[in-house]
Coordinates of C-alpha atoms in Angstrom, one line a residue:
M1 CA 29.0 -5.6 -5.1
R2 CA 32.5 -7.5 -4.7
M3 CA 32.2 -6.4 -0.9
L4 CA 28.6 -8.1 -1.0
R5 CA 29.4 -11.1 -2.7
S6 CA 32.3 -11.9 -0.5
L7 CA 30.6 -11.5 2.9
L8 CA 28.1 -13.8 1.3
A9 CA 30.6 -15.9 0.1
A10 CA 32.8 -16.2 4.6
G11 CA 28.0 -16.3 5.4
G12 CA 28.1 -19.5 4.1
L13 CA 25.3 -18.7 1.9
L14 CA 27.0 -18.9 -1.2
A15 CA 29.4 -21.7 -0.6
G16 CA 27.2 -25.7 -2.2
S17 CA 23.9 -27.3 -1.0
A18 CA 26.4 -29.7 1.2
L19 CA 26.7 -26.3 3.7
L20 CA 23.1 -25.6 2.7
A21 CA 22.2 -29.0 4.5
A22 CA 23.6 -29.5 7.3
E23 CA 21.4 -26.2 8.7
S24 CA 17.8 -25.8 8.3
Y25 CA 16.4 -22.7 6.0
Q26 CA 15.6 -20.5 8.6
E27 CA 18.6 -20.1 9.9
R28 CA 19.7 -20.0 6.3
A29 CA 17.5 -16.8 6.6
D30 CA 19.1 -16.0 9.6
R31 CA 22.6 -15.7 8.7
F32 CA 21.6 -13.7 5.5
L33 CA 19.2 -11.3 7.0
S34 CA 21.7 -10.5 9.1
L35 CA 24.2 -9.3 6.6
V36 CA 21.6 -8.3 4.7
N37 CA 19.9 -5.5 8.0
A38 CA 23.3 -4.0 8.9
S39 CA 24.4 -3.5 5.6
Y40 CA 20.8 -1.8 4.9
Q41 CA 21.3 -0.3 8.2
A42 CA 24.7 2.3 6.9
L43 CA 23.8 2.9 3.6
T44 CA 20.6 3.8 4.2
T45 CA 22.7 5.9 6.9
V46 CA 25.2 6.9 4.2
D47 CA 22.2 8.2 2.1
G48 CA 19.8 9.8 3.9
E49 CA 22.8 12.2 5.4
A50 CA 23.6 13.1 1.6
Q51 CA 20.4 13.5 0.7
W52 CA 19.3 15.9 3.0
A53 CA 22.6 17.7 2.0
A54 CA 20.8 18.3 -0.8
V55 CA 17.7 18.9 -0.5
T56 CA 18.2 22.1 3.2
D57 CA 21.3 23.9 0.4
V58 CA 21.0 22.5 -3.2
S59 CA 24.6 23.1 -5.0
P60 CA 26.3 21.2 -7.7
A61 CA 28.7 19.5 -5.2
H62 CA 25.9 18.5 -2.9
D63 CA 23.8 17.2 -5.6
A64 CA 27.1 14.5 -6.8
G65 CA 27.6 13.6 -3.6
Y66 CA 23.5 12.5 -2.8
E67 CA 24.1 11.0 -6.1
A68 CA 26.8 8.7 -5.4
A69 CA 25.7 8.7 -2.6
H70 CA 21.8 5.8 -3.9
K71 CA 24.4 4.6 -5.4
A72 CA 25.8 2.5 -4.1
Y73 CA 23.1 2.1 -2.0
A74 CA 21.1 0.7 -4.7
A75 CA 23.7 -1.6 -5.5
F76 CA 23.4 -3.0 -2.3
N77 CA 19.5 -3.2 -2.0
G78 CA 19.6 -4.5 -6.0
N79 CA 22.5 -6.6 -6.2
P80 CA 21.1 -9.9 -7.4
A81 CA 23.2 -12.3 -5.3
L82 CA 20.9 -10.8 -2.7
I83 CA 17.9 -11.2 -4.9
K84 CA 18.6 -15.1 -6.0
E85 CA 19.1 -15.7 -1.3
A86 CA 15.9 -13.7 -1.1
R87 CA 13.8 -15.7 -4.0
E88 CA 15.4 -18.6 -3.1
L89 CA 13.7 -18.8 0.8
L90 CA 10.9 -17.1 -0.2
T91 CA 9.6 -20.6 -1.7
H92 CA 10.2 -22.1 1.8
R93 CA 7.7 -19.6 3.3
A94 CA 6.4 -22.5 5.4
E95 CA 9.4 -23.2 7.2
L96 CA 10.1 -19.4 8.5
R97 CA 9.1 -17.5 11.0
E98 CA 6.5 -14.3 9.2
I99 CA 9.5 -11.2 11.2
T100 CA 11.6 -13.7 8.4
W101 CA 9.2 -13.8 5.4
R102 CA 7.9 -10.5 6.5
Q103 CA 12.6 -8.9 5.9
L104 CA 12.7 -11.0 2.7
D105 CA 9.6 -9.7 0.9
R106 CA 10.8 -6.2 1.7
V107 CA 14.4 -7.4 -0.1
L108 CA 12.0 -7.4 -3.0
L109 CA 10.8 -4.5 -2.6
N110 CA 13.9 -2.4 -2.0
A111 CA 15.7 -4.6 -5.4
A112 CA 12.6 -3.5 -7.6
E113 CA 13.3 0.5 -7.0
G114 CA 17.1 -0.6 -8.1
P115 CA 18.2 -4.1 -9.5
M116 CA 21.6 -4.6 -10.5
T117 CA 20.5 -7.3 -13.3
N118 CA 20.3 -3.8 -15.2
P119 CA 23.2 -1.4 -13.6
P120 CA 23.3 1.5 -16.6
L121 CA 19.3 1.4 -16.4
V122 CA 19.5 2.0 -12.6
A123 CA 22.5 4.4 -12.7
A124 CA 19.8 6.5 -16.0
R125 CA 17.1 7.2 -13.9
I126 CA 19.7 7.7 -10.3
A127 CA 21.0 10.5 -12.8
A128 CA 17.5 11.8 -14.0
E129 CA 16.2 11.5 -10.5
T130 CA 18.7 13.3 -8.6
A131 CA 18.8 16.5 -11.7
Q132 CA 14.8 16.6 -10.9
A133 CA 15.4 16.4 -8.0
S134 CA 17.3 19.9 -7.9
V135 CA 15.3 21.2 -9.8
L136 CA 13.1 21.5 -8.0
N137 CA 15.1 22.4 -4.9
S138 CA 16.3 25.3 -6.8
F139 CA 13.5 26.5 -8.7
E140 CA 12.5 29.9 -8.1
F141 CA 9.3 32.0 -8.5
K142 CA 8.2 35.1 -10.1
L143 CA 5.7 37.6 -9.4
K144 CA 6.0 40.6 -11.8
G145 CA 9.4 40.3 -12.3
R146 CA 9.7 39.9 -8.4
K147 CA 11.6 36.4 -6.8
V148 CA 8.5 35.3 -4.4
T149 CA 9.2 32.0 -2.3
A150 CA 7.1 29.4 -1.7
N151 CA 5.5 30.5 1.4
D152 CA 4.6 34.0 -0.2
I153 CA 2.5 32.8 -2.7
D154 CA 0.4 30.4 -0.1
N155 CA 0.4 33.6 1.8
L156 CA -0.4 35.2 -0.6
L157 CA -3.3 32.8 -1.6
Q158 CA -4.2 33.3 1.5
S159 CA -4.9 36.8 2.6
S160 CA -5.9 38.2 -1.2
T161 CA -9.3 39.2 -2.3
D162 CA -8.3 41.2 -4.9
L163 CA -8.4 38.3 -8.0
A164 CA -6.4 39.8 -10.4
E165 CA -4.1 38.9 -8.2
R166 CA -5.1 35.5 -6.8
R167 CA -4.5 35.2 -11.0
A168 CA -0.8 36.2 -10.9
V169 CA -0.1 34.2 -7.5
W170 CA -1.6 31.6 -8.9
E171 CA 0.3 31.6 -12.1
A172 CA 3.2 31.8 -11.2
S173 CA 2.6 29.0 -8.7
K174 CA 2.7 26.4 -11.9
E175 CA 5.6 27.9 -13.4
S176 CA 7.6 25.3 -11.9
G177 CA 5.6 22.7 -13.8
R178 CA 6.8 23.7 -17.7
A179 CA 11.0 23.5 -15.8
L180 CA 10.3 20.4 -14.6
K181 CA 8.4 18.6 -17.6
P182 CA 11.0 17.1 -19.9
G183 CA 12.5 15.6 -16.6
L184 CA 9.5 14.2 -15.7
I185 CA 9.1 12.3 -19.2
K186 CA 13.1 10.8 -18.0
L187 CA 11.2 10.2 -15.5
R188 CA 8.4 7.7 -16.2
D189 CA 9.5 5.6 -18.4
L190 CA 13.1 4.8 -16.2
R191 CA 11.3 4.2 -13.1
N192 CA 8.6 1.7 -15.6
G193 CA 11.3 0.0 -16.7
V194 CA 13.3 -0.6 -13.1
A195 CA 9.7 -1.9 -11.9
Q196 CA 9.5 -4.2 -14.7
E197 CA 12.9 -5.4 -14.6
M198 CA 12.5 -7.4 -10.7
G199 CA 9.0 -8.7 -12.8
F200 CA 6.1 -5.4 -12.2
N201 CA 3.9 -4.4 -15.0
D202 CA 4.9 -0.3 -14.3
Y203 CA 6.1 1.2 -10.8
F204 CA 2.3 1.9 -10.3
A205 CA 2.3 -1.2 -9.6
L206 CA 5.0 -1.2 -7.7
Q207 CA 4.6 1.0 -5.4
V208 CA 1.3 -0.8 -4.6
A209 CA 2.5 -3.7 -3.7
G210 CA 3.4 -2.5 -0.5
Y211 CA -0.1 -3.0 0.4
Q212 CA -1.0 -6.1 -1.0
M213 CA -2.4 -5.2 -3.6
S214 CA -2.6 -4.4 -7.0
T215 CA -3.4 -1.1 -9.0
D216 CA -7.1 -2.6 -10.2
E217 CA -7.8 -2.7 -5.8
M218 CA -6.6 0.0 -5.2
L219 CA -8.0 2.6 -7.4
K220 CA -11.7 0.9 -6.7
L221 CA -10.6 1.4 -3.3
N222 CA -10.0 5.6 -3.3
E223 CA -13.0 5.1 -5.7
E224 CA -14.6 3.6 -3.1
F225 CA -13.7 6.3 -0.3
M226 CA -14.7 9.2 -3.0
R227 CA -18.2 7.3 -3.0
V228 CA -19.2 6.8 -0.1
L229 CA -18.4 10.2 1.1
R230 CA -19.9 12.7 -2.2
P231 CA -22.8 13.8 -0.4
L232 CA -21.5 15.3 1.6
Y233 CA -18.3 16.6 -1.1
L234 CA -20.8 17.8 -3.3
Q235 CA -22.8 19.6 0.1
L236 CA -19.7 21.9 1.2
H237 CA -18.9 21.2 -2.2
T238 CA -22.3 24.1 -2.5
W239 CA -21.7 26.2 0.5
V240 CA -18.2 26.9 -1.2
K241 CA -19.4 28.1 -4.1
Y242 CA -21.4 30.5 -2.6
K243 CA -19.1 31.6 -0.3
L244 CA -17.2 32.2 -2.1
A245 CA -19.1 34.0 -5.2
A246 CA -20.2 36.4 -2.3
K247 CA -16.6 36.8 -1.0
Y248 CA -15.2 37.8 -4.7
G249 CA -18.9 39.3 -6.0
Q250 CA -19.0 36.8 -8.8
P251 CA -21.7 34.6 -9.9
V252 CA -22.0 31.1 -8.0
P253 CA -19.9 28.8 -11.0
K254 CA -21.1 26.0 -11.7
R255 CA -17.6 25.0 -10.8
I256 CA -15.3 26.4 -9.0
P257 CA -12.1 28.5 -10.0
A258 CA -8.8 27.8 -8.8
H259 CA -8.0 30.5 -7.9
W260 CA -10.7 31.9 -5.7
I261 CA -9.6 28.9 -2.6
N262 CA -6.6 29.2 -1.6
N263 CA -4.5 26.7 -1.1
R264 CA -2.3 26.5 -4.9
W265 CA -3.5 23.2 -5.9
S266 CA -7.3 23.0 -3.7
Q267 CA -6.8 20.1 -2.5
E268 CA -7.5 21.6 1.2
W269 CA -10.7 24.4 1.5
D270 CA -9.0 26.6 4.5
G271 CA -9.8 30.1 4.9
L272 CA -13.7 30.5 4.5
V273 CA -14.7 29.7 8.2
E274 CA -14.4 32.5 10.4
A275 CA -15.6 31.7 13.6
A276 CA -12.5 28.9 13.4
D277 CA -9.9 30.8 11.8
L278 CA -7.3 30.3 14.5
T279 CA -4.7 33.5 13.0
P280 CA -5.3 35.8 15.6
F281 CA -3.9 34.1 18.4
F282 CA -1.1 32.8 16.9
K283 CA 0.5 36.7 16.0
D284 CA 1.9 37.0 19.1
R285 CA 3.6 33.5 19.1
T286 CA 6.9 32.7 17.3
P287 CA 9.0 29.8 15.1
E288 CA 10.6 28.3 18.4
F289 CA 6.6 28.5 20.0
I290 CA 4.9 26.2 17.2
I291 CA 7.3 23.2 17.1
K292 CA 7.9 23.0 20.7
S293 CA 4.1 22.7 20.9
A294 CA 4.0 19.9 18.9
E295 CA 6.7 18.3 20.7
Q296 CA 4.9 19.2 24.1
F297 CA 1.6 17.6 22.4
Y298 CA 3.6 14.2 22.3
T299 CA 5.3 14.0 25.0
G300 CA 2.4 15.0 27.4
I301 CA 0.8 11.6 26.4
G302 CA 4.1 9.0 27.4
F303 CA 6.2 9.3 24.1
K304 CA 9.7 10.4 25.5
P305 CA 11.3 13.7 24.2
L306 CA 12.9 13.8 20.6
P307 CA 16.6 12.9 20.7
A308 CA 19.2 16.2 21.3
S309 CA 19.9 16.0 18.2
F310 CA 16.8 16.5 16.5
W311 CA 17.2 20.3 17.3
T312 CA 20.5 21.2 15.7
K313 CA 20.4 18.4 12.7
S314 CA 16.9 19.5 11.2
D315 CA 16.2 22.7 9.1
L316 CA 12.8 24.3 10.5
Y317 CA 12.5 27.3 9.3
P318 CA 12.6 29.5 6.5
V319 CA 16.2 30.8 4.6
P320 CA 16.8 34.5 6.1
A321 CA 16.1 36.7 3.2
G322 CA 18.8 37.9 1.1
D323 CA 20.6 34.1 1.9
P324 CA 22.1 32.8 -0.7
R325 CA 21.7 29.2 0.6
K326 CA 18.3 26.9 -1.3
K327 CA 16.1 24.1 0.7
N328 CA 13.4 22.3 -0.8
T329 CA 10.1 23.7 0.8
H330 CA 7.6 20.7 1.5
A331 CA 7.7 19.7 5.4
S332 CA 8.9 16.1 5.8
C333 CA 10.1 14.1 8.6
W334 CA 13.4 12.1 8.5
H335 CA 15.1 8.8 10.0
V336 CA 18.1 9.1 8.2
N337 CA 19.9 6.3 10.0
L338 CA 17.3 3.8 11.3
D339 CA 17.9 4.2 14.6
D340 CA 17.5 7.3 16.6
D341 CA 19.0 10.3 13.8
V342 CA 15.7 11.7 13.5
R343 CA 15.4 15.2 12.3
S344 CA 12.6 17.7 10.0
L345 CA 12.5 19.8 7.5
M346 CA 10.4 22.3 7.6
S347 CA 9.9 26.1 6.7
I348 CA 8.0 27.0 10.1
E349 CA 5.7 30.3 10.1
A350 CA 4.0 31.8 13.7
N351 CA 0.0 30.5 11.9
P352 CA -2.4 27.4 11.6
W353 CA -1.2 26.2 9.1
W354 CA 2.3 25.2 10.7
F355 CA 1.2 24.2 13.7
S356 CA -1.1 21.6 12.4
T357 CA 1.7 20.7 10.3
A358 CA 4.8 21.1 12.2
H359 CA 2.5 18.2 15.2
H360 CA 2.2 15.6 11.3
E361 CA 5.4 15.9 10.9
L362 CA 6.4 15.0 14.3
G363 CA 4.1 12.5 13.7
H364 CA 6.6 10.9 11.9
G365 CA 9.0 11.5 13.6
F366 CA 8.0 9.7 17.3
Y367 CA 6.7 6.7 14.9
F368 CA 9.7 6.2 13.9
L369 CA 12.1 5.9 17.8
S370 CA 8.7 3.9 18.6
Y371 CA 10.0 1.1 16.1
S372 CA 13.6 2.0 16.3
R373 CA 14.4 -0.8 18.6
P374 CA 16.1 -4.7 18.8
E375 CA 12.9 -6.1 18.2
V376 CA 12.6 -5.0 14.7
P377 CA 14.7 -5.2 12.4
P378 CA 15.8 -2.4 10.1
L379 CA 14.5 -4.4 7.1
L380 CA 11.4 -3.8 8.6
R381 CA 12.0 0.3 10.8
T382 CA 8.4 1.7 9.2
G383 CA 5.1 1.8 9.1
A384 CA 2.3 -0.8 8.7
N385 CA 2.6 0.8 5.3
P386 CA 3.1 4.5 4.4
A387 CA -0.8 5.3 5.5
F388 CA -0.5 4.3 9.0
H389 CA 2.3 6.9 8.8
E390 CA 0.7 9.3 7.4
G391 CA -2.1 8.3 9.2
M392 CA -0.7 9.0 12.4
G393 CA 0.7 12.6 11.3
E394 CA -2.9 13.2 10.7
L395 CA -4.6 11.6 13.4
I396 CA -2.1 14.1 15.6
A397 CA -2.8 17.3 13.1
L398 CA -6.8 16.4 13.9
A399 CA -6.0 16.4 17.2
S400 CA -4.5 19.2 18.2
S401 CA -7.1 21.5 16.2
Q402 CA -9.9 20.7 18.3
A403 CA -11.0 24.0 20.8
P404 CA -10.5 21.6 24.0
Y405 CA -7.2 21.2 23.5
L406 CA -5.9 24.3 21.8
K407 CA -7.7 26.4 24.9
S408 CA -5.5 23.7 27.0
V409 CA -2.6 24.0 26.4
G410 CA -3.3 28.0 26.0
V411 CA -3.4 28.6 22.0
L412 CA -7.4 30.2 23.3
P413 CA -7.9 32.1 26.2
A414 CA -10.5 29.8 29.1
D415 CA -13.0 31.1 28.8
F416 CA -13.0 30.8 24.6
K417 CA -16.8 30.5 23.3
A418 CA -15.8 27.3 20.5
D419 CA -18.8 27.4 17.9
D420 CA -19.1 23.6 17.8
N421 CA -20.0 23.7 14.1
A422 CA -17.7 26.1 12.6
F423 CA -15.4 24.2 14.1
L424 CA -16.4 20.6 13.1
L425 CA -18.0 22.8 9.0
S426 CA -13.3 24.4 9.0
A427 CA -12.2 20.2 9.5
A428 CA -14.3 19.1 6.8
L429 CA -12.4 21.4 5.1
A430 CA -8.8 21.5 5.4
P431 CA -7.6 18.8 4.1
G432 CA -10.9 16.4 5.8
V433 CA -13.3 16.2 3.1
P434 CA -11.9 17.9 -0.2
F435 CA -8.5 15.6 0.1
I436 CA -10.1 13.1 -0.6
Y437 CA -11.3 13.2 -3.8
W438 CA -7.8 15.3 -4.5
S439 CA -5.9 12.3 -3.1
S440 CA -8.3 9.7 -4.5
G441 CA -9.8 10.9 -7.0
V442 CA -7.3 14.1 -8.5
M443 CA -3.2 12.6 -8.2
T444 CA -4.3 8.7 -7.5
H445 CA -5.9 8.2 -11.3
W446 CA -2.8 10.6 -13.1
E447 CA -0.9 8.7 -12.0
A448 CA -2.3 5.4 -12.6
D449 CA -2.7 6.3 -16.1
I450 CA 1.2 8.0 -16.7
Y451 CA 2.7 5.2 -14.7
A452 CA -0.1 1.8 -15.8
H453 CA -1.7 3.3 -18.4
K454 CA 1.2 5.2 -20.2
L455 CA -0.5 8.3 -21.0
P456 CA 1.6 9.8 -23.8
P457 CA 2.9 13.0 -22.5
S458 CA 1.0 15.4 -25.1
E459 CA -1.9 14.5 -23.1
W460 CA -0.7 15.0 -19.7
N461 CA -2.4 18.0 -19.2
A462 CA -5.2 17.7 -20.7
R463 CA -6.3 15.0 -18.7
W464 CA -5.3 15.9 -15.5
W465 CA -7.6 19.0 -16.0
Q466 CA -9.9 16.5 -17.0
Y467 CA -9.8 15.1 -13.7
V468 CA -10.2 18.3 -11.7
R469 CA -13.0 18.9 -13.6
D470 CA -14.9 16.2 -13.0
F471 CA -13.5 14.6 -9.2
Q472 CA -13.4 17.8 -7.7
G473 CA -15.4 20.2 -9.4
I474 CA -12.7 23.2 -9.6
E475 CA -11.6 24.4 -12.9
P476 CA -9.0 26.8 -13.9
P477 CA -8.9 30.1 -14.7
A478 CA -7.9 29.9 -18.6
D479 CA -7.2 26.9 -20.1
R480 CA -4.0 25.4 -19.7
G481 CA -2.4 23.9 -22.7
E482 CA 0.6 21.2 -23.0
E483 CA 2.9 22.9 -22.7
F484 CA 2.8 23.6 -18.9
C485 CA 2.7 20.3 -16.5
D486 CA 1.2 21.6 -14.0
P487 CA 1.1 18.1 -12.1
A488 CA 4.7 18.7 -12.2
T489 CA 4.3 21.4 -9.4
K490 CA 3.3 19.1 -6.9
T491 CA 6.9 17.7 -5.2
H492 CA 5.1 14.5 -4.5
I493 CA 4.7 13.6 -8.5
N494 CA 9.1 14.3 -8.9
D495 CA 10.4 13.2 -5.7
T496 CA 7.7 10.2 -4.1
P497 CA 5.4 8.6 -6.9
C498 CA 2.3 6.5 -7.3
Y499 CA 2.3 7.8 -3.6
Y500 CA -0.1 9.7 -2.9
Y501 CA -3.6 7.2 -2.5
S502 CA -1.1 6.8 0.9
Y503 CA -2.3 9.9 2.3
A504 CA -6.4 9.6 1.3
I505 CA -6.4 5.9 3.8
A506 CA -3.8 8.1 6.0
Q507 CA -7.2 10.1 6.1
V508 CA -9.9 7.4 6.8
I509 CA -7.5 6.0 9.5
K510 CA -6.9 8.5 11.6
Y511 CA -10.8 9.2 11.9
Q512 CA -11.1 5.2 12.7
L513 CA -8.6 5.6 15.1
N514 CA -9.3 9.8 16.5
D515 CA -13.2 7.7 17.0
Y516 CA -11.8 4.8 19.3
I517 CA -9.7 7.2 21.2
A518 CA -12.1 9.6 21.9
K519 CA -15.0 7.1 23.3
N520 CA -12.6 3.9 24.6
F521 CA -9.9 7.0 26.1
L522 CA -11.8 10.1 26.8
H523 CA -15.0 9.1 27.3
Q524 CA -15.9 12.2 25.0
P525 CA -17.3 13.5 21.5
P526 CA -15.0 12.6 18.3
Q527 CA -15.6 16.1 17.0
S528 CA -14.2 18.0 19.7
C529 CA -12.2 16.0 22.4
N530 CA -8.8 16.8 24.3
Y531 CA -6.1 15.0 24.1
A532 CA -3.7 17.0 26.1
H533 CA -1.8 14.3 28.9
N534 CA -4.0 11.2 28.3
R535 CA -1.6 8.7 28.8
Q536 CA -4.2 6.1 27.5
A537 CA -3.6 7.2 24.3
G538 CA -0.6 7.3 24.2
E539 CA 0.0 4.4 25.1
F540 CA -2.4 2.3 22.8
L541 CA -1.1 4.5 19.6
Q542 CA 2.8 4.1 20.7
R543 CA 1.9 -0.1 21.0
I544 CA 0.6 0.6 16.7
M545 CA 4.0 2.5 16.0
A546 CA 6.0 0.3 17.7
K547 CA 5.6 -3.4 15.4
G548 CA 7.0 -0.9 12.7
A549 CA 6.4 -3.3 10.5
T550 CA 6.6 -6.3 11.9
E551 CA 2.3 -7.8 11.7
D552 CA 0.0 -7.5 8.3
W553 CA -1.4 -3.7 8.2
R554 CA -4.1 -5.3 8.4
K555 CA -4.6 -7.4 11.2
V556 CA -2.6 -4.2 12.7
L557 CA -5.4 -2.4 12.1
K558 CA -8.0 -4.6 13.3
D559 CA -6.3 -4.8 16.5
A560 CA -5.9 -1.9 17.3
T561 CA -10.2 -1.0 16.7
G562 CA -12.2 -3.7 16.2
E563 CA -12.8 -2.8 12.2
E564 CA -11.2 -3.4 9.0
L565 CA -10.4 0.3 7.2
S566 CA -14.0 2.1 6.4
T567 CA -14.4 5.1 6.3
R568 CA -17.5 4.5 8.9
A569 CA -15.4 7.1 11.5
M570 CA -15.1 9.1 9.1
V571 CA -18.5 9.6 7.8
E572 CA -19.9 9.2 11.8
Y573 CA -17.7 12.8 12.4
Y574 CA -19.3 14.7 9.3
A575 CA -23.4 13.7 10.5
P576 CA -24.0 16.7 12.3
L577 CA -22.0 18.4 10.1
M578 CA -24.3 16.9 6.9
Q579 CA -27.7 17.7 8.9
W580 CA -26.7 21.7 8.4
L581 CA -24.8 22.0 5.0
E582 CA -28.4 20.5 4.3
K583 CA -30.5 23.4 5.2
E584 CA -28.8 25.4 4.4
N585 CA -27.8 24.6 0.8
A586 CA -31.4 23.9 0.5
G587 CA -33.1 25.5 -3.0
R588 CA -29.3 26.5 -3.8
P589 CA -28.3 23.2 -7.2
I590 CA -26.4 20.3 -5.9
G591 CA -23.2 20.5 -7.4
W592 CA -21.4 20.7 -10.4
E593 CA -22.9 18.9 -13.7

């Protein structure tokens, strides 16, 4: 960019060795990063506004606006002058403050998403991602020839007991994959191409670099999660398939048919524990109650209220029937200007799932606001790693689902007698343990295969279902050929690729944080505790959030909890349930082999 080159020249960064010799590398880096941070924040804001318009009101005009804004954003981040200067400064890492070299590392990671050493490649990627997002956001699901929404599909899977209807609904939910496969094939190669421009083997390797890990290290970490939790997962799988077989009047299968489960991807197995079913307690509630309750959780433990702009700029509720506007249906929270413009995209309805989701999404929002302070430069206004962001949201989703908290805020009546084992079983099923085998297993390994191992598109769906069978013990109601692309029905495969291991790591972190809070501040069992109005818990979380990405994520976790990343807390959380499951499953064949 001409503007960038002039800024660098004005700042002396391209002025020659005489000037450079008169200053330290720290001073040189400070001047460079002052310019970069200011431009980065400004372009992030423009890019965020354009993308927000494109996902909340899908139209060719908004798609074009986002494509143009993102090209400018990529042209800045990937500018060869930035790359050259950051690399030069990092050869003197030992002479720089930690917060300085962390920013420089971030400059290079940002550049790898759109390196302008190859402008046609970057432009092609942006155009392809814009087109893919448009297909994803505007796709119309049909059931028996009638248009249905994603919420309609989810509600039918929650309520229907007719297996023929469930299969039709499940198959309808997979139709978007057909439309998305051609774009995903193109994007796989374009994403790998931009990563390779910056010296990474592939796009998966670029993404895991944010954890300072290699592809093999990330895969091994996720395989270790599954190894440790496998005895519990097999017990849950066995209990669930017997429960579902009885519900539908069918023989007990080895693997669970996918359309038997209430979730489109079988990533969580809710709706099976009647004693922990909160649905009746939301029938007289409103969507507004859901989102306000979520905010009150955070303000109750000491966070400042959301800014007024959150309520005017967010898109929180479903598009009204008959309204032609189309929007992305995946819940998300946005940090548009890397400062105080925080907003959320949801389609809230008054039910337990949205109650939990709203608490999760606002976790991102309060995290954004916590590190938006002068001590954290814009380049480092993100989580200690991506999993920390997801982990905070998941932690509050867990805390807001526990009976003592629900009673204290009036969702459950004061005289409600909670079945502790039922609530523990419900937490284990959704998202709990099955989610690990979906995220660490299916999603992480399939994306590693297509990006790192270059799996041919003619094998994509077969490999997907191989992993679903092997990792999850789930199978489709009928064979799914390569005319389908069932992985592409998952939003993240299209617009947040090579990220899903972050959700698995977040699950592990969530239990570690909850374990520490329950034992040190609440003095209550981790499985049944109440965060409401506990300022110590809030201060603990804010200390972690306020750091942003200024410190190594391993140090942040160790300083906060006293231990490294570990499934210990998760295993201990479900230890009482494991004993119960072993009694329930006595005499039953365990697993699906």
